[in-house]
PDB file of C-alpha atoms and ligand atoms in Angstrom:
ATOM      1  CA  MET M   6      58.380  19.259 -15.671  1.00  0.00           C
ATOM      2  CA  THR M   7      60.702  16.295 -15.891  1.00  0.00           C
ATOM      3  CA  LEU M   8      63.982  16.984 -18.007  1.00  0.00           C
ATOM      4  CA  ASP M   9      62.812  15.258 -21.545  1.00  0.00           C
ATOM      5  CA  SER M  10      59.602  17.393 -21.553  1.00  0.00           C
ATOM      6  CA  GLN M  11      62.244  20.256 -21.888  1.00  0.00           C
ATOM      7  CA  SER M  12      64.876  19.021 -24.208  1.00  0.00           C
ATOM      8  CA  VAL M  13      64.172  21.029 -27.522  1.00  0.00           C
ATOM      9  CA  LEU M  14      66.375  18.194 -29.030  1.00  0.00           C
ATOM     10  CA  ARG M  15      67.384  14.029 -28.319  1.00  0.00           C
ATOM     11  CA  ALA M  16      69.177  11.384 -29.790  1.00  0.00           C
ATOM     12  CA  LYS M  17      68.141   7.739 -28.485  1.00  0.00           C
ATOM     13  CA  ASP M  18      70.802   4.868 -28.685  1.00  0.00           C
ATOM     14  CA  VAL M  19      71.092   6.413 -31.879  1.00  0.00           C
ATOM     15  CA  ARG M  20      73.598   3.914 -34.670  1.00  0.00           C
ATOM     16  CA  LYS M  21      74.965   5.419 -38.093  1.00  0.00           C
ATOM     17  CA  THR M  22      76.788   2.850 -40.457  1.00  0.00           C
ATOM     18  CA  PHE M  23      78.628   4.160 -43.732  1.00  0.00           C
ATOM     19  CA  VAL M  24      79.188   1.566 -46.343  1.00  0.00           C
ATOM     20  CA  ILE M  25      82.423   1.464 -47.858  1.00  0.00           C
ATOM     21  CA  PRO M  26      85.001   0.351 -50.066  1.00  0.00           C
ATOM     22  CA  GLY M  27      85.248  -2.794 -48.875  1.00  0.00           C
ATOM     23  CA  GLY M  28      83.647  -2.755 -46.035  1.00  0.00           C
ATOM     24  CA  GLU M  29      81.487  -0.760 -43.656  1.00  0.00           C
ATOM     25  CA  LEU M  30      82.588   2.214 -41.084  1.00  0.00           C
ATOM     26  CA  GLU M  31      80.204   2.418 -37.856  1.00  0.00           C
ATOM     27  CA  VAL M  32      80.230   6.165 -37.744  1.00  0.00           C
ATOM     28  CA  LEU M  33      77.484   6.511 -34.049  1.00  0.00           C
ATOM     29  CA  ARG M  34      77.268   3.421 -32.093  1.00  0.00           C
ATOM     30  CA  GLY M  35      74.244   3.992 -29.722  1.00  0.00           C
ATOM     31  CA  LEU M  36      74.696   7.424 -29.157  1.00  0.00           C
ATOM     32  CA  ASN M  37      72.745   8.905 -26.166  1.00  0.00           C
ATOM     33  CA  PHE M  38      72.060  12.931 -26.481  1.00  0.00           C
ATOM     34  CA  SER M  39      70.413  15.862 -25.156  1.00  0.00           C
ATOM     35  CA  ILE M  40      69.783  19.577 -24.502  1.00  0.00           C
ATOM     36  CA  ARG M  41      67.218  21.808 -22.936  1.00  0.00           C
ATOM     37  CA  GLU M  42      65.890  25.060 -24.105  1.00  0.00           C
ATOM     38  CA  GLY M  43      68.313  28.187 -24.035  1.00  0.00           C
ATOM     39  CA  VAL M  44      71.417  25.941 -22.928  1.00  0.00           C
ATOM     40  CA  SER M  45      74.817  25.831 -25.098  1.00  0.00           C
ATOM     41  CA  ALA M  46      76.686  22.341 -25.649  1.00  0.00           C
ATOM     42  CA  SER M  47      79.893  22.110 -27.774  1.00  0.00           C
ATOM     43  CA  ILE M  48      80.990  19.006 -29.138  1.00  0.00           C
ATOM     44  CA  ARG M  49      84.598  18.472 -30.010  1.00  0.00           C
ATOM     45  CA  GLY M  50      86.136  15.141 -31.315  1.00  0.00           C
ATOM     46  CA  GLU M  51      88.915  13.931 -34.160  1.00  0.00           C
ATOM     47  CA  SER M  52      88.582  14.427 -37.775  1.00  0.00           C
ATOM     48  CA  GLY M  53      86.468  11.650 -38.482  1.00  0.00           C
ATOM     49  CA  SER M  54      84.650  10.920 -35.588  1.00  0.00           C
ATOM     50  CA  GLY M  55      80.963  11.463 -36.929  1.00  0.00           C
ATOM     51  CA  LYS M  56      80.294  15.329 -35.532  1.00  0.00           C
ATOM     52  CA  SER M  57      79.401  16.449 -39.315  1.00  0.00           C
ATOM     53  CA  THR M  58      77.643  13.548 -39.152  1.00  0.00           C
ATOM     54  CA  LEU M  59      75.733  13.523 -35.957  1.00  0.00           C
ATOM     55  CA  LEU M  60      74.548  17.551 -36.964  1.00  0.00           C
ATOM     56  CA  HIS M  61      72.969  15.471 -40.210  1.00  0.00           C
ATOM     57  CA  LEU M  62      71.694  13.143 -38.264  1.00  0.00           C
ATOM     58  CA  PHE M  63      70.473  16.018 -35.669  1.00  0.00           C
ATOM     59  CA  ALA M  64      68.980  17.849 -38.315  1.00  0.00           C
ATOM     60  CA  GLY M  65      67.166  15.629 -40.203  1.00  0.00           C
ATOM     61  CA  LEU M  66      69.554  15.551 -43.084  1.00  0.00           C
ATOM     62  CA  GLU M  67      69.742  11.977 -43.304  1.00  0.00           C
ATOM     63  CA  GLY M  68      67.827   8.874 -41.235  1.00  0.00           C
ATOM     64  CA  VAL M  69      69.511   7.064 -38.175  1.00  0.00           C
ATOM     65  CA  ASP M  70      70.047   3.625 -38.862  1.00  0.00           C
ATOM     66  CA  GLN M  71      68.961   2.792 -35.643  1.00  0.00           C
ATOM     67  CA  GLY M  72      67.546   4.830 -32.561  1.00  0.00           C
ATOM     68  CA  GLU M  73      65.660   7.435 -32.384  1.00  0.00           C
ATOM     69  CA  ILE M  74      66.018  11.351 -32.921  1.00  0.00           C
ATOM     70  CA  SER M  75      63.193  14.034 -31.722  1.00  0.00           C
ATOM     71  CA  TRP M  76      62.636  17.315 -31.459  1.00  0.00           C
ATOM     72  CA  GLY M  77      60.733  18.877 -28.675  1.00  0.00           C
ATOM     73  CA  PRO M  78      58.323  15.726 -27.538  1.00  0.00           C
ATOM     74  CA  ASP M  79      58.578  15.238 -32.171  1.00  0.00           C
ATOM     75  CA  SER M  80      60.176  12.271 -33.134  1.00  0.00           C
ATOM     76  CA  ILE M  81      61.582  13.014 -36.471  1.00  0.00           C
ATOM     77  CA  ASN M  82      62.135   9.105 -37.325  1.00  0.00           C
ATOM     78  CA  HIS M  83      59.248   8.596 -39.519  1.00  0.00           C
ATOM     79  CA  TRP M  84      58.993  11.818 -40.744  1.00  0.00           C
ATOM     80  CA  SER M  85      58.613  12.191 -44.873  1.00  0.00           C
ATOM     81  CA  PRO M  86      61.592  14.285 -46.693  1.00  0.00           C
ATOM     82  CA  ARG M  87      59.149  17.465 -47.158  1.00  0.00           C
ATOM     83  CA  LYS M  88      57.675  16.985 -43.388  1.00  0.00           C
ATOM     84  CA  ARG M  89      61.227  17.225 -42.273  1.00  0.00           C
ATOM     85  CA  ALA M  90      61.931  20.248 -44.854  1.00  0.00           C
ATOM     86  CA  ALA M  91      58.648  21.905 -43.638  1.00  0.00           C
ATOM     87  CA  GLU M  92      59.592  22.096 -39.532  1.00  0.00           C
ATOM     88  CA  ARG M  93      63.113  22.651 -40.300  1.00  0.00           C
ATOM     89  CA  ALA M  94      62.203  25.678 -41.412  1.00  0.00           C
ATOM     90  CA  VAL M  95      60.932  26.997 -38.998  1.00  0.00           C
ATOM     91  CA  ARG M  96      62.609  24.720 -35.544  1.00  0.00           C
ATOM     92  CA  LEU M  97      66.260  24.393 -36.519  1.00  0.00           C
ATOM     93  CA  GLY M  98      69.074  27.096 -37.741  1.00  0.00           C
ATOM     94  CA  LEU M  99      72.087  25.956 -39.235  1.00  0.00           C
ATOM     95  CA  VAL M 100      75.288  27.048 -39.877  1.00  0.00           C
ATOM     96  CA  PHE M 101      78.177  25.145 -41.376  1.00  0.00           C
ATOM     97  CA  GLN M 102      81.930  26.334 -41.875  1.00  0.00           C
ATOM     98  CA  ALA M 103      81.428  27.189 -46.000  1.00  0.00           C
ATOM     99  CA  TYR M 104      78.292  30.196 -45.083  1.00  0.00           C
ATOM    100  CA  HIS M 105      76.154  28.812 -47.829  1.00  0.00           C
ATOM    101  CA  LEU M 106      75.175  31.912 -48.777  1.00  0.00           C
ATOM    102  CA  VAL M 107      73.259  32.466 -52.004  1.00  0.00           C
ATOM    103  CA  GLY M 108      75.655  34.768 -54.098  1.00  0.00           C
ATOM    104  CA  GLU M 109      72.700  35.842 -56.168  1.00  0.00           C
ATOM    105  CA  MET M 110      70.624  37.735 -53.452  1.00  0.00           C
ATOM    106  CA  THR M 111      71.982  40.427 -51.028  1.00  0.00           C
ATOM    107  CA  ALA M 112      73.013  40.152 -47.816  1.00  0.00           C
ATOM    108  CA  LEU M 113      69.186  41.226 -46.251  1.00  0.00           C
ATOM    109  CA  GLU M 114      68.033  38.891 -49.107  1.00  0.00           C
ATOM    110  CA  ASN M 115      69.639  36.284 -47.711  1.00  0.00           C
ATOM    111  CA  VAL M 116      68.906  36.999 -44.295  1.00  0.00           C
ATOM    112  CA  LEU M 117      65.236  37.122 -45.622  1.00  0.00           C
ATOM    113  CA  LEU M 118      65.313  33.014 -47.624  1.00  0.00           C
ATOM    114  CA  ALA M 119      64.817  31.712 -44.123  1.00  0.00           C
ATOM    115  CA  ALA M 120      61.236  33.419 -43.843  1.00  0.00           C
ATOM    116  CA  ARG M 121      60.905  32.609 -47.350  1.00  0.00           C
ATOM    117  CA  ILE M 122      61.337  28.689 -46.691  1.00  0.00           C
ATOM    118  CA  ALA M 123      58.925  29.044 -43.556  1.00  0.00           C
ATOM    119  CA  GLY M 124      56.487  31.109 -45.744  1.00  0.00           C
ATOM    120  CA  THR M 125      56.474  33.871 -42.562  1.00  0.00           C
ATOM    121  CA  VAL M 126      57.294  37.136 -45.055  1.00  0.00           C
ATOM    122  CA  SER M 127      55.831  39.452 -43.745  1.00  0.00           C
ATOM    123  CA  ALA M 128      56.960  43.377 -42.808  1.00  0.00           C
ATOM    124  CA  GLU M 129      57.836  42.225 -39.185  1.00  0.00           C
ATOM    125  CA  THR M 130      60.269  39.686 -40.376  1.00  0.00           C
ATOM    126  CA  ARG M 131      61.790  42.188 -42.608  1.00  0.00           C
ATOM    127  CA  GLU M 132      62.518  44.614 -39.624  1.00  0.00           C
ATOM    128  CA  ARG M 133      63.786  41.536 -37.982  1.00  0.00           C
ATOM    129  CA  ALA M 134      66.274  41.208 -40.396  1.00  0.00           C
ATOM    130  CA  ARG M 135      67.018  44.144 -40.458  1.00  0.00           C
ATOM    131  CA  HIS M 136      67.422  44.867 -36.928  1.00  0.00           C
ATOM    132  CA  LEU M 137      69.727  41.158 -36.618  1.00  0.00           C
ATOM    133  CA  LEU M 138      71.756  42.424 -39.707  1.00  0.00           C
ATOM    134  CA  ASP M 139      72.542  45.536 -37.597  1.00  0.00           C
ATOM    135  CA  ARG M 140      73.002  43.524 -34.863  1.00  0.00           C
ATOM    136  CA  VAL M 141      76.002  41.325 -36.473  1.00  0.00           C
ATOM    137  CA  GLY M 142      77.700  44.488 -37.572  1.00  0.00           C
ATOM    138  CA  LEU M 143      76.568  44.603 -40.620  1.00  0.00           C
ATOM    139  CA  GLY M 144      73.778  47.177 -40.754  1.00  0.00           C
ATOM    140  CA  ASN M 145      75.164  49.781 -43.355  1.00  0.00           C
ATOM    141  CA  ARG M 146      75.332  46.373 -45.822  1.00  0.00           C
ATOM    142  CA  GLU M 147      71.492  45.646 -46.221  1.00  0.00           C
ATOM    143  CA  LYS M 148      72.200  45.917 -50.261  1.00  0.00           C
ATOM    144  CA  GLN M 149      76.086  44.092 -50.616  1.00  0.00           C
ATOM    145  CA  MET M 150      76.205  40.713 -52.557  1.00  0.00           C
ATOM    146  CA  PRO M 151      77.983  37.693 -50.783  1.00  0.00           C
ATOM    147  CA  GLY M 152      80.774  37.808 -53.520  1.00  0.00           C
ATOM    148  CA  LYS M 153      82.144  41.011 -52.124  1.00  0.00           C
ATOM    149  CA  MET M 154      81.886  40.430 -48.256  1.00  0.00           C
ATOM    150  CA  SER M 155      84.909  39.190 -46.220  1.00  0.00           C
ATOM    151  CA  GLY M 156      84.403  35.066 -44.856  1.00  0.00           C
ATOM    152  CA  GLY M 157      83.703  37.322 -41.442  1.00  0.00           C
ATOM    153  CA  GLU M 158      81.143  38.530 -42.501  1.00  0.00           C
ATOM    154  CA  ARG M 159      79.833  36.437 -44.834  1.00  0.00           C
ATOM    155  CA  GLN M 160      79.242  34.054 -41.724  1.00  0.00           C
ATOM    156  CA  ARG M 161      77.912  36.903 -39.640  1.00  0.00           C
ATOM    157  CA  VAL M 162      75.069  37.209 -42.758  1.00  0.00           C
ATOM    158  CA  ALA M 163      74.879  32.759 -42.576  1.00  0.00           C
ATOM    159  CA  VAL M 164      74.436  33.614 -38.449  1.00  0.00           C
ATOM    160  CA  ALA M 165      71.636  36.087 -38.636  1.00  0.00           C
ATOM    161  CA  ARG M 166      69.686  34.146 -41.367  1.00  0.00           C
ATOM    162  CA  ALA M 167      69.806  31.322 -39.004  1.00  0.00           C
ATOM    163  CA  ILE M 168      68.315  32.881 -36.657  1.00  0.00           C
ATOM    164  CA  LEU M 169      65.873  35.215 -38.397  1.00  0.00           C
ATOM    165  CA  ASN M 170      63.052  32.429 -37.423  1.00  0.00           C
ATOM    166  CA  ASN M 171      63.829  32.030 -33.574  1.00  0.00           C
ATOM    167  CA  PRO M 172      64.081  28.464 -33.864  1.00  0.00           C
ATOM    168  CA  PRO M 173      64.427  27.014 -30.765  1.00  0.00           C
ATOM    169  CA  ILE M 174      67.971  25.053 -32.225  1.00  0.00           C
ATOM    170  CA  LEU M 175      70.836  25.880 -33.504  1.00  0.00           C
ATOM    171  CA  LEU M 176      72.997  23.527 -34.991  1.00  0.00           C
ATOM    172  CA  ALA M 177      76.362  24.992 -36.113  1.00  0.00           C
ATOM    173  CA  ASP M 178      79.077  22.712 -37.677  1.00  0.00           C
ATOM    174  CA  GLU M 179      82.977  24.612 -37.065  1.00  0.00           C
ATOM    175  CA  PRO M 180      80.974  27.660 -38.303  1.00  0.00           C
ATOM    176  CA  THR M 181      85.113  29.783 -37.643  1.00  0.00           C
ATOM    177  CA  GLY M 182      86.394  26.746 -39.607  1.00  0.00           C
ATOM    178  CA  ASN M 183      87.077  29.231 -42.360  1.00  0.00           C
ATOM    179  CA  LEU M 184      87.671  32.602 -40.765  1.00  0.00           C
ATOM    180  CA  ASP M 185      91.428  33.912 -39.225  1.00  0.00           C
ATOM    181  CA  GLU M 186      92.291  33.457 -35.426  1.00  0.00           C
ATOM    182  CA  LYS M 187      90.462  37.143 -34.984  1.00  0.00           C
ATOM    183  CA  THR M 188      87.945  37.048 -37.311  1.00  0.00           C
ATOM    184  CA  GLY M 189      86.692  33.695 -35.845  1.00  0.00           C
ATOM    185  CA  GLU M 190      87.099  34.718 -32.321  1.00  0.00           C
ATOM    186  CA  THR M 191      84.574  37.606 -32.856  1.00  0.00           C
ATOM    187  CA  THR M 192      82.244  36.119 -34.683  1.00  0.00           C
ATOM    188  CA  MET M 193      81.776  32.915 -32.146  1.00  0.00           C
ATOM    189  CA  GLU M 194      81.377  35.630 -29.085  1.00  0.00           C
ATOM    190  CA  LEU M 195      78.757  37.100 -31.356  1.00  0.00           C
ATOM    191  CA  LEU M 196      77.077  34.114 -31.982  1.00  0.00           C
ATOM    192  CA  LEU M 197      77.303  33.077 -28.140  1.00  0.00           C
ATOM    193  CA  GLU M 198      75.968  36.523 -27.389  1.00  0.00           C
ATOM    194  CA  LEU M 199      73.380  36.002 -29.827  1.00  0.00           C
ATOM    195  CA  VAL M 200      72.265  32.870 -28.662  1.00  0.00           C
ATOM    196  CA  ARG M 201      71.985  33.312 -25.272  1.00  0.00           C
ATOM    197  CA  GLU M 202      69.766  37.028 -26.360  1.00  0.00           C
ATOM    198  CA  GLN M 203      67.374  34.927 -28.353  1.00  0.00           C
ATOM    199  CA  GLY M 204      67.232  31.648 -25.912  1.00  0.00           C
ATOM    200  CA  VAL M 205      68.139  29.630 -28.426  1.00  0.00           C
ATOM    201  CA  ALA M 206      69.771  26.891 -27.787  1.00  0.00           C
ATOM    202  CA  LEU M 207      72.757  26.043 -29.270  1.00  0.00           C
ATOM    203  CA  VAL M 208      74.765  22.675 -30.504  1.00  0.00           C
ATOM    204  CA  LEU M 209      78.392  23.540 -31.200  1.00  0.00           C
ATOM    205  CA  VAL M 210      80.708  21.780 -32.823  1.00  0.00           C
ATOM    206  CA  THR M 211      84.176  22.951 -32.887  1.00  0.00           C
ATOM    207  CA  HIS M 212      88.158  21.808 -32.459  1.00  0.00           C
ATOM    208  CA  SER M 213      88.499  24.484 -30.327  1.00  0.00           C
ATOM    209  CA  ARG M 214      89.144  24.154 -26.802  1.00  0.00           C
ATOM    210  CA  ARG M 215      88.720  27.803 -26.034  1.00  0.00           C
ATOM    211  CA  PHE M 216      84.762  27.665 -28.073  1.00  0.00           C
ATOM    212  CA  ALA M 217      83.995  25.014 -26.762  1.00  0.00           C
ATOM    213  CA  GLY M 218      84.903  25.542 -23.080  1.00  0.00           C
ATOM    214  CA  ALA M 219      82.455  28.577 -23.745  1.00  0.00           C
ATOM    215  CA  CYS M 220      79.568  26.213 -23.861  1.00  0.00           C
ATOM    216  CA  ASP M 221      77.217  25.261 -20.980  1.00  0.00           C
ATOM    217  CA  GLU M 222      77.929  22.184 -21.723  1.00  0.00           C
ATOM    218  CA  GLN M 223      81.135  20.175 -23.469  1.00  0.00           C
ATOM    219  CA  TRP M 224      81.170  16.919 -24.996  1.00  0.00           C
ATOM    220  CA  VAL M 225      84.084  14.424 -26.728  1.00  0.00           C
ATOM    221  CA  LEU M 226      82.462  12.468 -29.660  1.00  0.00           C
ATOM    222  CA  HIS M 227      84.569   9.421 -29.568  1.00  0.00           C
ATOM    223  CA  ASP M 228      84.074   6.090 -30.706  1.00  0.00           C
ATOM    224  CA  GLY M 229      80.832   6.195 -31.792  1.00  0.00           C
ATOM    225  CA  ILE M 230      79.521   7.792 -28.559  1.00  0.00           C
ATOM    226  CA  LEU M 231      79.515  11.149 -26.909  1.00  0.00           C
ATOM    227  CA  GLU M 232      81.547  11.515 -23.155  1.00  0.00           C
ATOM    228  CA  ALA M 233      81.213  14.457 -20.778  1.00  0.00           C
ATOM    229  CA  SER M 234      84.340  16.771 -21.379  1.00  0.00           C
ATOM    230  CA  ALA M 235      87.183  16.062 -18.949  1.00  0.00           C
ATOM    231  CA  GLU M 236      87.831  19.386 -19.176  1.00  0.00           C
ATOM    232  CA  ALA M 237      84.195  20.471 -18.281  1.00  0.00           C
TER     233      ALA M 237
HETATM  234  N1  LIG P  13      78.271   9.699 -46.695  1.00  0.00           N
HETATM  235  C1  LIG P  13      78.984   9.235 -46.078  1.00  0.00           C
HETATM  236  N2  LIG P  13      79.722   7.758 -47.014  1.00  0.00           N
HETATM  237  C2  LIG P  13      80.460   7.254 -46.348  1.00  0.00           C
HETATM  238  N3  LIG P  13      81.240   7.627 -45.256  1.00  0.00           N
HETATM  239  C3  LIG P  13      80.585   8.655 -44.936  1.00  0.00           C
HETATM  240  C4  LIG P  13      79.994   9.706 -45.126  1.00  0.00           C
HETATM  241  N4  LIG P  13      79.881  10.287 -44.540  1.00  0.00           N
HETATM  242  C5  LIG P  13      80.441  10.564 -43.888  1.00  0.00           C
HETATM  243  N5  LIG P  13      81.589   9.369 -44.148  1.00  0.00           N
HETATM  244  C6  LIG P  13      82.675   8.970 -43.013  1.00  0.00           C
HETATM  245  O1  LIG P  13      81.961   8.915 -41.683  1.00  0.00           O
HETATM  246  C7  LIG P  13      83.184   9.591 -40.554  1.00  0.00           C
HETATM  247  C8  LIG P  13      82.581  10.368 -39.939  1.00  0.00           C
HETATM  248  O2  LIG P  13      82.442  11.759 -41.217  1.00  0.00           O
HETATM  249  P1  LIG P  13      82.311  13.110 -40.165  1.00  0.00           P
HETATM  250  O3  LIG P  13      82.125  14.013 -41.283  1.00  0.00           O
HETATM  251  O4  LIG P  13      81.426  13.056 -39.675  1.00  0.00           O
HETATM  252  O5  LIG P  13      83.305  13.834 -39.306  1.00  0.00           O
HETATM  253  P2  LIG P  13      83.788  14.315 -38.717  1.00  0.00           P
HETATM  254  O6  LIG P  13      83.722  14.689 -37.126  1.00  0.00           O
HETATM  255  O7  LIG P  13      83.327  15.531 -39.062  1.00  0.00           O
HETATM  256  O8  LIG P  13      85.414  15.293 -39.338  1.00  0.00           O
HETATM  257  P3  LIG P  13      85.789  16.866 -39.689  1.00  0.00           P
HETATM  258  O9  LIG P  13      86.524  16.980 -37.671  1.00  0.00           O
HETATM  259  O10 LIG P  13      87.096  16.478 -40.519  1.00  0.00           O
HETATM  260  O11 LIG P  13      84.771  17.570 -39.964  1.00  0.00           O
HETATM  261  C9  LIG P  13      84.787   9.848 -41.491  1.00  0.00           C
HETATM  262  O12 LIG P  13      85.540   8.286 -41.948  1.00  0.00           O
HETATM  263  C10 LIG P  13      83.763   9.683 -42.665  1.00  0.00           C
HETATM  264  O13 LIG P  13      84.922   9.408 -44.297  1.00  0.00           O
HETATM  265 MG1  LIG P  14      82.861  17.548 -39.766  1.00  0.00          MG
END
């Protein structure tokens, strides 16, 4: 088997330019990346270097200008927004800095949302949602509304939700960015533990050298391409 056939996510010669007042901003300039099953990779880079843009392209939330994004063997470039959304629901977990929980739903319903979108709610997924909430230390909070939870607790609900469908890929954009140092640390440890346990490939955008160092591979986004981190 070639390396490529094992990759769960791949970017080939990706270019992305934004039109800004007074001109164009070339954010990604022929970027290449590939990650294999169950591997964790961190991406660091200065503010504005294009990390969130890259994750949006990986997730198919935005389209590339040039180049190709593939999930497993499939290029997503020419998928319709509808097809992308349907595939994303089963193949990708997303965790953002700002949690993105639904305020009107309990913790358990928020976790189950991933299965609702994927159309896979069953007694079994309910059981798995409960198990994951328990696993992130919130087993006794399943009926609680996010508005009454702390930042760290909300992010743990978001992590459980992202992993519910057992996706091959988890994309996390500064998941501890809104948390204090101690809470950030425990949340990150839990995230890394969970992805290892579940065999999920993780792409982690972080400013923290320490969290980056806990990943199998370390990259820095600089001048529109990914470079292997000198500290790896
Ligand atoms: N939709 C858009 N239109 C115009 N410019 C954009 C758009 N999205 C992002 N940019 C610009 O592209 C650059 C990269 O933004 P991006 O959010 O990817 O950076 P980042 O590396 O995630 O930064 P941070 O560490 O601050 O989160 C920035 O200069 C930003 O202003
Ligand atoms: Mg960002």
